[in-house]
Structure formats: structure tokens, C-alpha cells
Coordinates of C-alpha atoms in Angstrom, one line a residue:
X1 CA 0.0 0.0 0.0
X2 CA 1.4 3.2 -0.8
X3 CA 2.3 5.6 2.1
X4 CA -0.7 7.9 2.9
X5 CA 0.5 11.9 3.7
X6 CA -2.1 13.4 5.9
X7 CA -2.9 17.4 5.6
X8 CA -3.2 19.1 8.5
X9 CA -6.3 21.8 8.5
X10 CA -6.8 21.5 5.4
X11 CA -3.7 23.8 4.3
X12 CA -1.4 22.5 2.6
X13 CA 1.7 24.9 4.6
X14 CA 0.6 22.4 7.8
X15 CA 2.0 19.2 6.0
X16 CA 2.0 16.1 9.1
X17 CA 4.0 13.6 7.4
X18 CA 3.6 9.6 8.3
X19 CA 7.0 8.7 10.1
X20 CA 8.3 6.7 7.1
X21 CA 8.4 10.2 5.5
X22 CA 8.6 12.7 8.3
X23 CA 12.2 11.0 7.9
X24 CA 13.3 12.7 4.7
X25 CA 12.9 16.0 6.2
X26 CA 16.3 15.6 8.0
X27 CA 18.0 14.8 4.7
X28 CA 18.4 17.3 1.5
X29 CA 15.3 18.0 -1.1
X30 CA 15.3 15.6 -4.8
X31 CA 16.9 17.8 -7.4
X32 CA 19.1 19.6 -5.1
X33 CA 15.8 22.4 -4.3
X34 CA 16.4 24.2 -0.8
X35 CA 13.9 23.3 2.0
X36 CA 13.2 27.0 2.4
X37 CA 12.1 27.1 -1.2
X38 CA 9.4 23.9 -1.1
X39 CA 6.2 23.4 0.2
X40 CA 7.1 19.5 1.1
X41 CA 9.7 17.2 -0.2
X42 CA 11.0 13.8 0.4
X43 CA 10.0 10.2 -0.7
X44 CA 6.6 8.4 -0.2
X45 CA 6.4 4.2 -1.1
X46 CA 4.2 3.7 -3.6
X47 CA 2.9 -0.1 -4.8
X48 CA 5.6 -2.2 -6.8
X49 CA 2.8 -3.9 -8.3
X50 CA -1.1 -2.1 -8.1
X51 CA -2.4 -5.5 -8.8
X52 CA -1.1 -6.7 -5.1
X53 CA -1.7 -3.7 -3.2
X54 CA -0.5 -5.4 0.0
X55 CA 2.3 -6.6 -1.7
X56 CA 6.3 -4.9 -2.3
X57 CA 6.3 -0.7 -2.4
X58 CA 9.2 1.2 -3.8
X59 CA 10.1 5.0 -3.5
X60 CA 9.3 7.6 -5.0
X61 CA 11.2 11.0 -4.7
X62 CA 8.8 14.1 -5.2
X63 CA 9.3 17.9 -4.2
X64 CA 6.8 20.4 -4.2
X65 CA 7.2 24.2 -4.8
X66 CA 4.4 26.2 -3.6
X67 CA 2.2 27.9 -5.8
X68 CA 0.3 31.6 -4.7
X69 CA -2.8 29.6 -3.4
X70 CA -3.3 26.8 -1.1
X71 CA -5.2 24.7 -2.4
X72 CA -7.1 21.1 -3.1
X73 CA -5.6 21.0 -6.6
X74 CA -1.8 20.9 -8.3
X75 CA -0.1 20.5 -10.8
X76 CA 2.0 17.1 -11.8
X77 CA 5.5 18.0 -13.6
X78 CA 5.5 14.3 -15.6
X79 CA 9.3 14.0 -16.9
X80 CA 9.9 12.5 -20.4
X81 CA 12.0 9.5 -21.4
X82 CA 10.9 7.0 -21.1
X83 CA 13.2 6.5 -18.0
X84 CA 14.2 10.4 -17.7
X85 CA 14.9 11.9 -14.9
X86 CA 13.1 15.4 -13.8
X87 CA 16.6 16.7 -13.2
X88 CA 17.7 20.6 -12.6
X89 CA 14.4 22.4 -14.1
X90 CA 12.6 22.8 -10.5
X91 CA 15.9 24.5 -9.3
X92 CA 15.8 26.9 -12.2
X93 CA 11.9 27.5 -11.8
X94 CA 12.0 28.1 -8.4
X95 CA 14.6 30.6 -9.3
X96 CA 12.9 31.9 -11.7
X97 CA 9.9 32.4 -9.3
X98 CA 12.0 34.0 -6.8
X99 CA 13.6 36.5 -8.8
X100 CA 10.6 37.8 -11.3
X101 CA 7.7 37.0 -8.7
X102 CA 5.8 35.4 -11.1
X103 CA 4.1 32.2 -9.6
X104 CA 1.9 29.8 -11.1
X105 CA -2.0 29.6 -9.0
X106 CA -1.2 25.9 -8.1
X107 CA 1.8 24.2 -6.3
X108 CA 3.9 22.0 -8.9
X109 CA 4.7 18.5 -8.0
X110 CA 8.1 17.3 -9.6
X111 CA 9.1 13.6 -9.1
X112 CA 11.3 11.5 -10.6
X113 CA 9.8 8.0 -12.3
X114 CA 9.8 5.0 -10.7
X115 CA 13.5 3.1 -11.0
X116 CA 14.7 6.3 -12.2
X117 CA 16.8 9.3 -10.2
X118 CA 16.2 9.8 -7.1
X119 CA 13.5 7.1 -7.1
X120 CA 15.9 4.8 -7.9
X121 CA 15.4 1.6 -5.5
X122 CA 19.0 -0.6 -5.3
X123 CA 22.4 0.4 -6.4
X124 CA 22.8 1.9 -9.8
X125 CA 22.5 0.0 -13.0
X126 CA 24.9 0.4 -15.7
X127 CA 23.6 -0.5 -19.1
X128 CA 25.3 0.2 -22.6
X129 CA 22.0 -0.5 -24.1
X130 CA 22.7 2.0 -27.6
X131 CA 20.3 0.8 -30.6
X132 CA 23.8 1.4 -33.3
X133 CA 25.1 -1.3 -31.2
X134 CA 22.0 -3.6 -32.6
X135 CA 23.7 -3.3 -35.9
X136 CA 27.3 -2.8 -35.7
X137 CA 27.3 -6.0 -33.0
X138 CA 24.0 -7.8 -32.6
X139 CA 25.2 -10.4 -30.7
X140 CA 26.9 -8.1 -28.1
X141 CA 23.8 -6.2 -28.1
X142 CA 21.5 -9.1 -27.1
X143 CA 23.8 -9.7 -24.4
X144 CA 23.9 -6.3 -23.1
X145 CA 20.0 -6.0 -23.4
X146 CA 19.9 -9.2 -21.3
X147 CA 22.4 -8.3 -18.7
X148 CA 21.0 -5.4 -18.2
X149 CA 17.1 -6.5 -17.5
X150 CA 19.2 -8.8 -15.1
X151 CA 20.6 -6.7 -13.3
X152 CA 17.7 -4.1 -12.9
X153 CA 15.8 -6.8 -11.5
X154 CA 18.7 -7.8 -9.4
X155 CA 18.6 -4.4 -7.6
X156 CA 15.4 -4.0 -6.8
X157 CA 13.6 -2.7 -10.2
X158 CA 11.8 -5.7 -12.1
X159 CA 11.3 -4.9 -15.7
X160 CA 8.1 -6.3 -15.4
X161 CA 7.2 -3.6 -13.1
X162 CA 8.4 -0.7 -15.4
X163 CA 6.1 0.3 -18.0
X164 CA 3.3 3.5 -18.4
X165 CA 0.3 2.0 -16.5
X166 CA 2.2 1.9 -13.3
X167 CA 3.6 5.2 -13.8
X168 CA 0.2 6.5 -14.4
X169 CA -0.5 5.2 -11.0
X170 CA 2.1 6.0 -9.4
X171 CA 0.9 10.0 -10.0
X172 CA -2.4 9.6 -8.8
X173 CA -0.9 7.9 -5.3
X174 CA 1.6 10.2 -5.0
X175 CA -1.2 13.1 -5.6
X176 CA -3.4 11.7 -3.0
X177 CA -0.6 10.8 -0.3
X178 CA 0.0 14.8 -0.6
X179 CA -3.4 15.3 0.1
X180 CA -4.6 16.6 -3.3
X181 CA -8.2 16.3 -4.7
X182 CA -7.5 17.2 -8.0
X183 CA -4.4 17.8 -10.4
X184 CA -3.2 19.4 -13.9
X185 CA -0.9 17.2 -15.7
X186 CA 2.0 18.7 -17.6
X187 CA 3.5 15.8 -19.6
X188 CA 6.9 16.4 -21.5
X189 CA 7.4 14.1 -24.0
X190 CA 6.9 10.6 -22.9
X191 CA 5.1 12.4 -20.1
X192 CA 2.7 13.2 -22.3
X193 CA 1.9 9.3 -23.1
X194 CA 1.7 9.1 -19.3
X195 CA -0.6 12.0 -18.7
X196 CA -2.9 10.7 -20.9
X197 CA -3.0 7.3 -19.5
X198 CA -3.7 9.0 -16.2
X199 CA -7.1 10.5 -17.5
X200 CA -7.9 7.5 -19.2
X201 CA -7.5 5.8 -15.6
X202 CA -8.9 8.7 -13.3
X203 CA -11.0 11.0 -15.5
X204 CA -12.4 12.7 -13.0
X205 CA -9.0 13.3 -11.1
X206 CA -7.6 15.7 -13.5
X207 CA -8.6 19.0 -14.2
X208 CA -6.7 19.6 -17.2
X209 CA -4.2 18.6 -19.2
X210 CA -0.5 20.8 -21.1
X211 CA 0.8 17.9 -23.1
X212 CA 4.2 19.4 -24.5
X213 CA 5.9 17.3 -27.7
X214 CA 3.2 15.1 -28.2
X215 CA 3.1 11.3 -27.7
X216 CA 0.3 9.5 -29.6
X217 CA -0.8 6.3 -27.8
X218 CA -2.0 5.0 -30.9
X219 CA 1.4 5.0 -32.5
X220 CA 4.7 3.5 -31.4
X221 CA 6.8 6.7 -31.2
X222 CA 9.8 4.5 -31.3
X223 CA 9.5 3.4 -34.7
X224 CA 7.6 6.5 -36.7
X225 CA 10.6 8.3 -35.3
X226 CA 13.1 7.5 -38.3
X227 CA 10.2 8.3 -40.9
X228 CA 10.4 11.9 -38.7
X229 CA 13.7 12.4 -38.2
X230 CA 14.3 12.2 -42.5
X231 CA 10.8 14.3 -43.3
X232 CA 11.5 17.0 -40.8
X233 CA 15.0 17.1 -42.0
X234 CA 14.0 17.2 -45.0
X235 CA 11.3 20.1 -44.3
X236 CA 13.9 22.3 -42.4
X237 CA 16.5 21.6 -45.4
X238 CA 14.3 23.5 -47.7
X239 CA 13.7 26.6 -45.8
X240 CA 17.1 26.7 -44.9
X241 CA 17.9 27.1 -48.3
X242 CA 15.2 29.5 -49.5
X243 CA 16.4 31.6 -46.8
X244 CA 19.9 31.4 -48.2
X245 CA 22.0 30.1 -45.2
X246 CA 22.1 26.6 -47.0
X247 CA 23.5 25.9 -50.7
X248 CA 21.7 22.7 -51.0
X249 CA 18.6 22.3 -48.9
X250 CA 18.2 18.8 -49.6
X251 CA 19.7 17.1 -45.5
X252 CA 18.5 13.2 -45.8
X253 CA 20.3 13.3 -49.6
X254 CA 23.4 15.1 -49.0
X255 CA 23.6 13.0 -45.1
X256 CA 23.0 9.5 -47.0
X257 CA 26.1 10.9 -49.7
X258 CA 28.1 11.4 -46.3
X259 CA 27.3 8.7 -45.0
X260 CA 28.3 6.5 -48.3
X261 CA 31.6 8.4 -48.5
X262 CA 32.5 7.0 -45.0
X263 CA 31.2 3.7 -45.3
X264 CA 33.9 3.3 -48.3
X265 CA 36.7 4.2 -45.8
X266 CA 36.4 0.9 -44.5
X267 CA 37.7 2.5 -41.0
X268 CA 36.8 1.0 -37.6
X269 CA 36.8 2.6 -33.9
X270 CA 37.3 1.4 -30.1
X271 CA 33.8 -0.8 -29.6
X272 CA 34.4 -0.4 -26.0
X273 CA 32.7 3.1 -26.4
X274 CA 29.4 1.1 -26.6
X275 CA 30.6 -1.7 -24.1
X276 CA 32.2 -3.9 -27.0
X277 CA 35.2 -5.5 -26.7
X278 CA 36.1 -5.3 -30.2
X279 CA 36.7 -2.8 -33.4
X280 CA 33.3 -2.1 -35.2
X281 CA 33.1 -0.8 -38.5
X282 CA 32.9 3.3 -38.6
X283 CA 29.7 2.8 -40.9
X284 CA 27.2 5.2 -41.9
X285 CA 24.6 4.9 -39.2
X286 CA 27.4 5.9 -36.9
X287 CA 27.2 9.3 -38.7
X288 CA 23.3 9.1 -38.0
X289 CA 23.5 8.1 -34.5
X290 CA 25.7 11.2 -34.2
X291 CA 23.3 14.0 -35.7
X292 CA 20.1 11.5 -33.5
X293 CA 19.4 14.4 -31.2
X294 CA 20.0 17.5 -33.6
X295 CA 16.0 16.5 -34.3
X296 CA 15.8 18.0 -30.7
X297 CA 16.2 21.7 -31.8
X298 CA 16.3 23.7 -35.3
X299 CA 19.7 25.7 -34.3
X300 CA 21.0 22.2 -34.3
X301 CA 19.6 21.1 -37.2
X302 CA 21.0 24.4 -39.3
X303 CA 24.7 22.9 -37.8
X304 CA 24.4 19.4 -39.4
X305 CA 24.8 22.0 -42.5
X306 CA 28.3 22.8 -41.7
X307 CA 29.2 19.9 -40.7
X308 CA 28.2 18.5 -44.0
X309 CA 30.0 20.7 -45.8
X310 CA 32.9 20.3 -44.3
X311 CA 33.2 16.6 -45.0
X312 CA 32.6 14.2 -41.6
X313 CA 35.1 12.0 -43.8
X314 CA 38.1 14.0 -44.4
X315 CA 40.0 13.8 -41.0
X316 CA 40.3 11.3 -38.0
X317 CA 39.4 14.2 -35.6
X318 CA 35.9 15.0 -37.0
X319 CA 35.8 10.9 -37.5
X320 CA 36.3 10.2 -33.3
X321 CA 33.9 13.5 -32.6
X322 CA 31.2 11.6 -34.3
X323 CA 31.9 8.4 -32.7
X324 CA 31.9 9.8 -29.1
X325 CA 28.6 11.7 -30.4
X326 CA 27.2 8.5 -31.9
X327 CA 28.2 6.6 -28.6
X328 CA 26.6 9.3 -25.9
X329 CA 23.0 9.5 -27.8
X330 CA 20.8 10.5 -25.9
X331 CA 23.0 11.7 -23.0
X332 CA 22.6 10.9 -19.4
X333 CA 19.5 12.0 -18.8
X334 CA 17.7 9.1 -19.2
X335 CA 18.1 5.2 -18.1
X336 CA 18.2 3.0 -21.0
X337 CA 17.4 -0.1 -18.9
X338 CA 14.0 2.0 -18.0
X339 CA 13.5 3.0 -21.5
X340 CA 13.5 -0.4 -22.9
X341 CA 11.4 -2.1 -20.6
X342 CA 8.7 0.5 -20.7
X343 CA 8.9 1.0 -24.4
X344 CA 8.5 -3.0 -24.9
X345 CA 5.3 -2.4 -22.4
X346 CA 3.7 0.0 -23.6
X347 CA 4.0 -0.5 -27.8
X348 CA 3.7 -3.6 -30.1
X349 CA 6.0 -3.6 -33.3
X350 CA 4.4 -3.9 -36.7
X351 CA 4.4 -6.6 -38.8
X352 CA 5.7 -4.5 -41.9
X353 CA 6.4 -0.9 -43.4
X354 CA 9.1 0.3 -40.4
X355 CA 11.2 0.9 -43.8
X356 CA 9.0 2.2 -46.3
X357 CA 10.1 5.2 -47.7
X358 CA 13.6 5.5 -46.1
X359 CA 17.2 6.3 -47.3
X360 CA 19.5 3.4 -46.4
X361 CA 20.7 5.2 -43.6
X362 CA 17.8 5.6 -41.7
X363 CA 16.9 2.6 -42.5
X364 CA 19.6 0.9 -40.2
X365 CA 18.0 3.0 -37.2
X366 CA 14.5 1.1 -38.0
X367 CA 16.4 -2.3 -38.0
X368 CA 17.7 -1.6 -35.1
X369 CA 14.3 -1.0 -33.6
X370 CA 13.2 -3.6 -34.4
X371 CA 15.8 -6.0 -33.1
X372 CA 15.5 -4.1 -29.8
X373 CA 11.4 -5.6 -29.9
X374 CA 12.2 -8.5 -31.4
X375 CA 14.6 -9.3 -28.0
X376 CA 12.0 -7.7 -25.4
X377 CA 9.3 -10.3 -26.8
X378 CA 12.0 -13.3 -26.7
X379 CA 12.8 -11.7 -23.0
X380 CA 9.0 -12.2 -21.6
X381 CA 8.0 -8.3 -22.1
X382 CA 5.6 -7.5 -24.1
X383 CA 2.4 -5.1 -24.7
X384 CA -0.8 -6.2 -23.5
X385 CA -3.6 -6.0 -26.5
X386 CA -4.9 -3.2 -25.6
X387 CA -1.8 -0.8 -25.1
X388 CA -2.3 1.0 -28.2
X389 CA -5.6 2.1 -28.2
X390 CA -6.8 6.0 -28.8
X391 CA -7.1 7.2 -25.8
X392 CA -10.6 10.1 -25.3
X393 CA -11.3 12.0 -22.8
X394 CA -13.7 15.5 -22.1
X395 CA -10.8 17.7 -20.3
X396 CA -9.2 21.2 -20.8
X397 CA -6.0 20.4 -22.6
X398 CA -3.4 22.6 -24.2
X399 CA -1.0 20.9 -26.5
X400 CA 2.3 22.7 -27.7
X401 CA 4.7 21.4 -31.0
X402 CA 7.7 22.6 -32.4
X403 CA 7.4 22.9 -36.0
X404 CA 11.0 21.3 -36.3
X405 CA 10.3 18.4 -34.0
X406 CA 11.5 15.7 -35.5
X407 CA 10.4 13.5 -32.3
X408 CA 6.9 14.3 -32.2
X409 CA 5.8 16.2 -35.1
X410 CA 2.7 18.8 -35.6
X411 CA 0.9 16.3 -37.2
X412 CA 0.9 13.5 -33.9
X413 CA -0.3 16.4 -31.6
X414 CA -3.0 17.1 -34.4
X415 CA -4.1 13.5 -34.5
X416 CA -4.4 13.6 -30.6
X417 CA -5.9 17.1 -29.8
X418 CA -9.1 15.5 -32.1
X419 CA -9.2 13.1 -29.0
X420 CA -9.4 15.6 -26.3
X421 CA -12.3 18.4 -25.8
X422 CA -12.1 21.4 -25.4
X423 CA -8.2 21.1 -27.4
X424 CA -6.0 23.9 -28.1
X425 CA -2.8 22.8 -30.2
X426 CA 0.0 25.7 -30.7
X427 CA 2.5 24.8 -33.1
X428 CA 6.0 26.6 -32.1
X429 CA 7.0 27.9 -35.9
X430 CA 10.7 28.5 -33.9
X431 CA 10.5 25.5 -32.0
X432 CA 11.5 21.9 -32.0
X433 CA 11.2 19.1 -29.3
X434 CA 9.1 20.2 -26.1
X435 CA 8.3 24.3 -25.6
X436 CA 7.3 25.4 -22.5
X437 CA 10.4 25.6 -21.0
X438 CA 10.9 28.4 -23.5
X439 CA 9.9 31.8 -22.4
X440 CA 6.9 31.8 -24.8
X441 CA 6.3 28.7 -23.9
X442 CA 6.1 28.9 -20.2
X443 CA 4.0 31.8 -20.7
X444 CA 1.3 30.0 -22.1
X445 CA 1.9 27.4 -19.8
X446 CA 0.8 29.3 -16.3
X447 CA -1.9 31.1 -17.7
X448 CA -3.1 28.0 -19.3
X449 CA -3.1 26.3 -15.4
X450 CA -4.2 29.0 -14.2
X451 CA -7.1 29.5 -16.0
X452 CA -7.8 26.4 -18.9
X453 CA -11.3 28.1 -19.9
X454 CA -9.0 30.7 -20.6
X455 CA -8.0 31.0 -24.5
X456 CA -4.3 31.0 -24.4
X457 CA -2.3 34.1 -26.3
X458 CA -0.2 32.4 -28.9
X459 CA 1.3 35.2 -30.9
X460 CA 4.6 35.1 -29.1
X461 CA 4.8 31.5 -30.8
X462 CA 4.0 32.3 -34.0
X463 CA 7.6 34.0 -34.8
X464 CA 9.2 32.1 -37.8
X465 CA 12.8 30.6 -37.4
X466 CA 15.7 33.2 -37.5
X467 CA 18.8 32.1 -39.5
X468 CA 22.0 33.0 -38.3

């Protein structure tokens, strides 16, 4: 059963606290806040598995940062990934707060996911789980895919136990143990799959709904996501050029002829830098894996330009940039033993058309995918049948896109804002994955929570792309 927090009077400032979490209060905040800044923070145990509520708890690390009212309702912060952690935003909000005075109505509830962070139960698990090792050294990669589920379960985090459903629960429990009637839920990302299984599950728990780089439960993100990355090159390529910055607009083209030109080197690099203890062949989808998160952001996509131009092939220092680029996808901010066993959870692969339509170098990044299923299934973890269906639901909701997001295009948010009444979708013409941590963006944002009857002023986001 998950640790209950009782509310004293009714306000929110008069937190009593059960003794199992009374006992954070003498240790430092998640995400490195002040106490002086937060309304509560600490760690609550929520169920391992909601099926056996008697049964195992883990933690859960949460911090909240008061908002100007105390009230019954708040507002979940639901952090991306899957397997991200919420990280040092709260620290610069609460900043923020301080400095300007501006305050959303409702307190924010950040957390990290379960098995993730701070909520990480056991010792830390290190796992080189990178989808270019699923082509460069299949083999190696089963076995790191394998070890790693091991070990996860090993300290504490059964795969099993990992996936949106349970996260989804793990909001609403974490929600109530604060002593909340209601909640908004800001998903980012993934979040945004999670925030929407949430109302689907508790309808009449949420009040409204920001869902920022949309998710489309209908769709598995994980494998649309090369057909994205080469259209939305593709797009930004074009107006690149009309605006002049780019001599030939045409990215996927000119990125597959790079990519080609390397591949005929016939040059290898240290495998260890994906956990292999042999060369691997410096290929062409080590040149993708390396531009992978410039579909984050439009000033990053106008670099791959450059780069281009320059020739990734023509010296060993642009060559081991790549690979360490290629090699660190993704960063650190998210577990990739987390990420795989919620993405084999939550989505089912298709039977056919991952490829259709795709240079050969993208291509390689849907192979890969669909090895990493492929393994998941032989491993026990799988989707139930009903994972994928549309989720509908009569609730306030604000969705925000980056025209250049090549994660979670327009056109997802589009298909899900049908889903959701009243919608309001705002497509970021400057913007690329996840908005609302931009100025413009987090304007919308409070006076969205503040007020979702509210129609949102979107001008500020309407400001085309400035080439520099």
C-alpha cells in the first residue's frame, strides 16, 4: 500500500507527514531544491505492483514548490523519457519564481519515475543498451539488453514492473498521499503518453491537461521516429535554403552521400565506447546516431549543415567527434534499462512498413528497432492487447509542437488534440522538441493552469525561425 500523507487543516503549509516520510525532512530535497524554497519534499512508497496492493512498495522522490494559493488542486510536472529523470528544471523555476515574482495559482509536484533518479530503489545499473550497437554488434547487443534487465531486476527494479500504467498510478498515489483532490498534468514528451493514460484511468482526477511534444498512444513513437527524423530534415533543409544560409537544402540526400563516402573508408573505432570488446566498423549509421538528437532543436539542425560541408570524412578528428557523439546518444538523462522495458510495455512492433520510404541510412536506425522488440518479446516483455488504443477524454487540454520536431511532429499532436475536448494545439513555428520551457512557452503554460477556460495568447509563438 502506498504511504498515505495526511494534511493538516486543510492547508497545505501544515503538512504532518507519516513517520516513514517525516524521515526525509532531515535529509536534503530531490533535485538539489532548498527546504526554504518547497512546500514539502522527500520520498513516499508507492505499490511495486497495483495489482497486489498489500504486496512490495518502492520510492518515489517528489518535491513540491508552492504555488500563490493553497489549495485542493496541483499541478504534476510528468518528466519524459521514457526512464528520464526530472533533473535541474525545479531549481531553475524556483529561481525563476524567486527573482521575477511570477508564480503559477497551483503548487507544482516534480518527481522522478519509478527506478529512475532519485527514485531509484537498489544500487545503480549500468547499461550500454545503444540501438547502433544492434547493428554494428547484434550479438553483443542481445547480451547487453539481457544483462541489463538482469541486473535491474537484481537491484530491486523488475522490468516487469516498469512500463506507463504503473507510472500512471504512481501520479495519482503520489497526488493523493499529498493530500490533493485534483491535479493538472504537464507531460513532456513521454510524459505526455503518461498523462494521458492518467485520465484515461482517473477521468475525473484531472482537471486539465498541457501535453508538450506530443506522444500519440495509438502509435509507437519509437518506430515513426526514423520516418520523422528524415521528413522533418527534410522540411527544415528546404527553408534553410530559400532563406539562403544553406547551398543545397536537400539534408536526408546530402547525409545518405556522407554517410556512403564513410562507409567506403572501410575504417573501424574502439567498440568499448558502446561496451564492445572489439573494433566495429565506422559505418554510416554511426554518422546518424551522431546527428540523433540534432531533431531536438532547429539551431541544431541548421549545424548538421556545416558539418556537412565540411566533409565528416576527411580527418580522424571530425571521425572520433562523431563516434563519441554516436556513442553518448541520448545523453545521461535518461536510463536505457528504463527506456526499454517500458517502451517493450507500452507499444507492439508492426508486422511491416518500419522501412517504407527511407534512405538506407535511416533505414539501419529502424532495423535496429526492431531487433530491440524482437529481443523484449524473446525476454518475456511485451504489450498487453490493448496498449495502443486511442485514448478520449472531455478535459481542458493545451497541446504545444515545435514545427521542427522531429520526435513528435505537428501532425501527432494534431491527430491527438481531435481526442481531447475542449483542445487547443500551438504549433512553435521557432521551436523543436518540447516548448514550455521556453519563455513563450512557459507563458502559455501558467496562464493555461491557471485559468484552462482561458484562451491561451499564442502570438509570441508564431515568430518564424531566424537564421543565423
Amino acid at each position: 500500500m502506498p504511504l498515505k500523507v495526511a494534511l493538516g487543516s486543510g492547508a497545505l503549509l501544515g503538512l504532518f507527514l507519516t513517520a516513514c516520510v517525516r524521515e526525509q525532512l532531515f535529509r536534503p530535497c530531490p533535485f538539489g531544491l532548498p527546504r526554504g524554497a518547497v512546500r514539502a519534499c522527500g520520498k513516499i512508497q508507492v505499490s511495486k505492483q497495483y495489482a497486489q496492493p498489500q504486496g512490495a512498495t518502492l520510492p518515489l522522490a517528489f518535491a513540491v514548490l508552492p504555488g500563490r494559493s493553497k489549495s485542493a488542486v496541483a499541478t504534476v510536472v510528468i518528466p519524459g523519457g521514457p526512464g528520464g529523470r526530472t533533473g535541474g528544471w525545479p531549481r531553475r523555476l524556483e529561481k525563476l519564481f524567486r527573482e521575477s515574482g511570477r508564480r503559477p495559482l497551483h503548487d507544482l509536484i516534480f518527481y522522478d519515475q519509478r527506478g529512475v533518479g532519485e527514485s531509484r530503489e537498489g544500487p545503480q545499473t549500468t547499461c550500454h543498451i545503444r540501438l547502433l550497437t544492434a547493428e554494428l554488434a547484434p550479438q553483443e547487443f542481445e547480451g547487453q539488453v539481457r544483462d541489463c534487465l538482469n541486473a535491474m531486476k537484481a537491484n530491486g527494479n523488475a522490468p516487469a514492473t516498469l512500463n506507463t500504467r504503473s507510472n500512471a498510478e504512481d501520479i495519482v498515489s503520489l497526488a493523493r498521499a499529498l493530500g490533493y483532490q485534483q491535479v493538472n498534468l504537464y507531460g513532456l514528451s513521454y510524459g505526455t503518453r503518461t498523462a494521458q493514460e492518467v485520465v484515461k484511468r482517473h477521468p475525473e482526477f484531472v482537471r486539465s491537461l498541457v501535453l508538450d511534444g506530443v506522444v500519440d498512444p495509438a502509435v509507437n513513437p519509437f518506430v515513426t521516429q526514423p520516418q520523422h527524423f528524415q521528413k522533418t530534415l527534410s522540411s527544415f533543409g528546404q527553408v534553410c535554403a530559400a532563406a539562403g544560409h544553406c547551398p543545397d537544402g536537400d539534408y536526408p540526400t546530402r547525409i545518405q552521400q556522407a554517410a556512403n563516402e564513410l562507409g567506403a573508408l572501410n575504417l573501424t573505432f574502439p567498440g568499448e565506447v558502446l561496451g564492445v570488446q572489439r573494433p566495429l566498423p565506422l559505418k554510416g549509421s554511426v554518422l546518424l546516431s551522431a546527428l540523433w538528437d540534432t531533431g531536438y532543436s532547429p539551431r541544431d539542425m541548421q549545424a548538421i549543415d556545416e558539418m556537412l560541408r565540411s566533409g565528416p570524412a576527411k580527418d580522424r578528428t571530425t571521425l572520433d567527434s562523431l563516434v563519441k557523439s554516436a556513442a553518448n546518444e541520448g545523453g545521461n538523462t535518461v536510463d536505457p534499462g528504463v527506456y526499454a522495458a517500458v517502451s517493450c510495455q507500452d507499444t507492439r512492433l508492426p508486422e511491416q512498413g518500419i522501412q517504407s520510404g527511407l534512405l538506407p541510412v535511416f533505414q539501419h536506425r529502424a532495423a535496429a528497432t526492431v531487433a530491440m522488440y524482437r529481443l523484449c518479446r524473446d525476454l518475456g516483455l511485451g504489450a498487453p492487447a490493448d496498449a495502443q488504443a486511442p485514448i478520449r477524454a472531455k478535459v481542458p487540454t493545451l497541446l504545444l509542437s515545435g514545427r521542427y520536431d522531429s520526435v513528435t511532429p505537428p501532425e501527432t499532436a494534431q491527430a491527438v488534440a481531435a481526442r481531447f475536448s475542449p483542445s487547443t494545439h500551438v504549433i512553435f513555428e521557432q521551436g523543436g522538441h518540447m516548448n514550455g520551457k521556453s519563455e513563450c512557452g512557459l507563458q502559455l503554460l501558467l496562464g493555461f493552469l491557471d485559468d484552462p477556460s482561458r484562451p491561451p495568447e499564442t502570438q509570441c509563438a508564431a515568430r518564424p525561425y531566424s537564421f543565423q
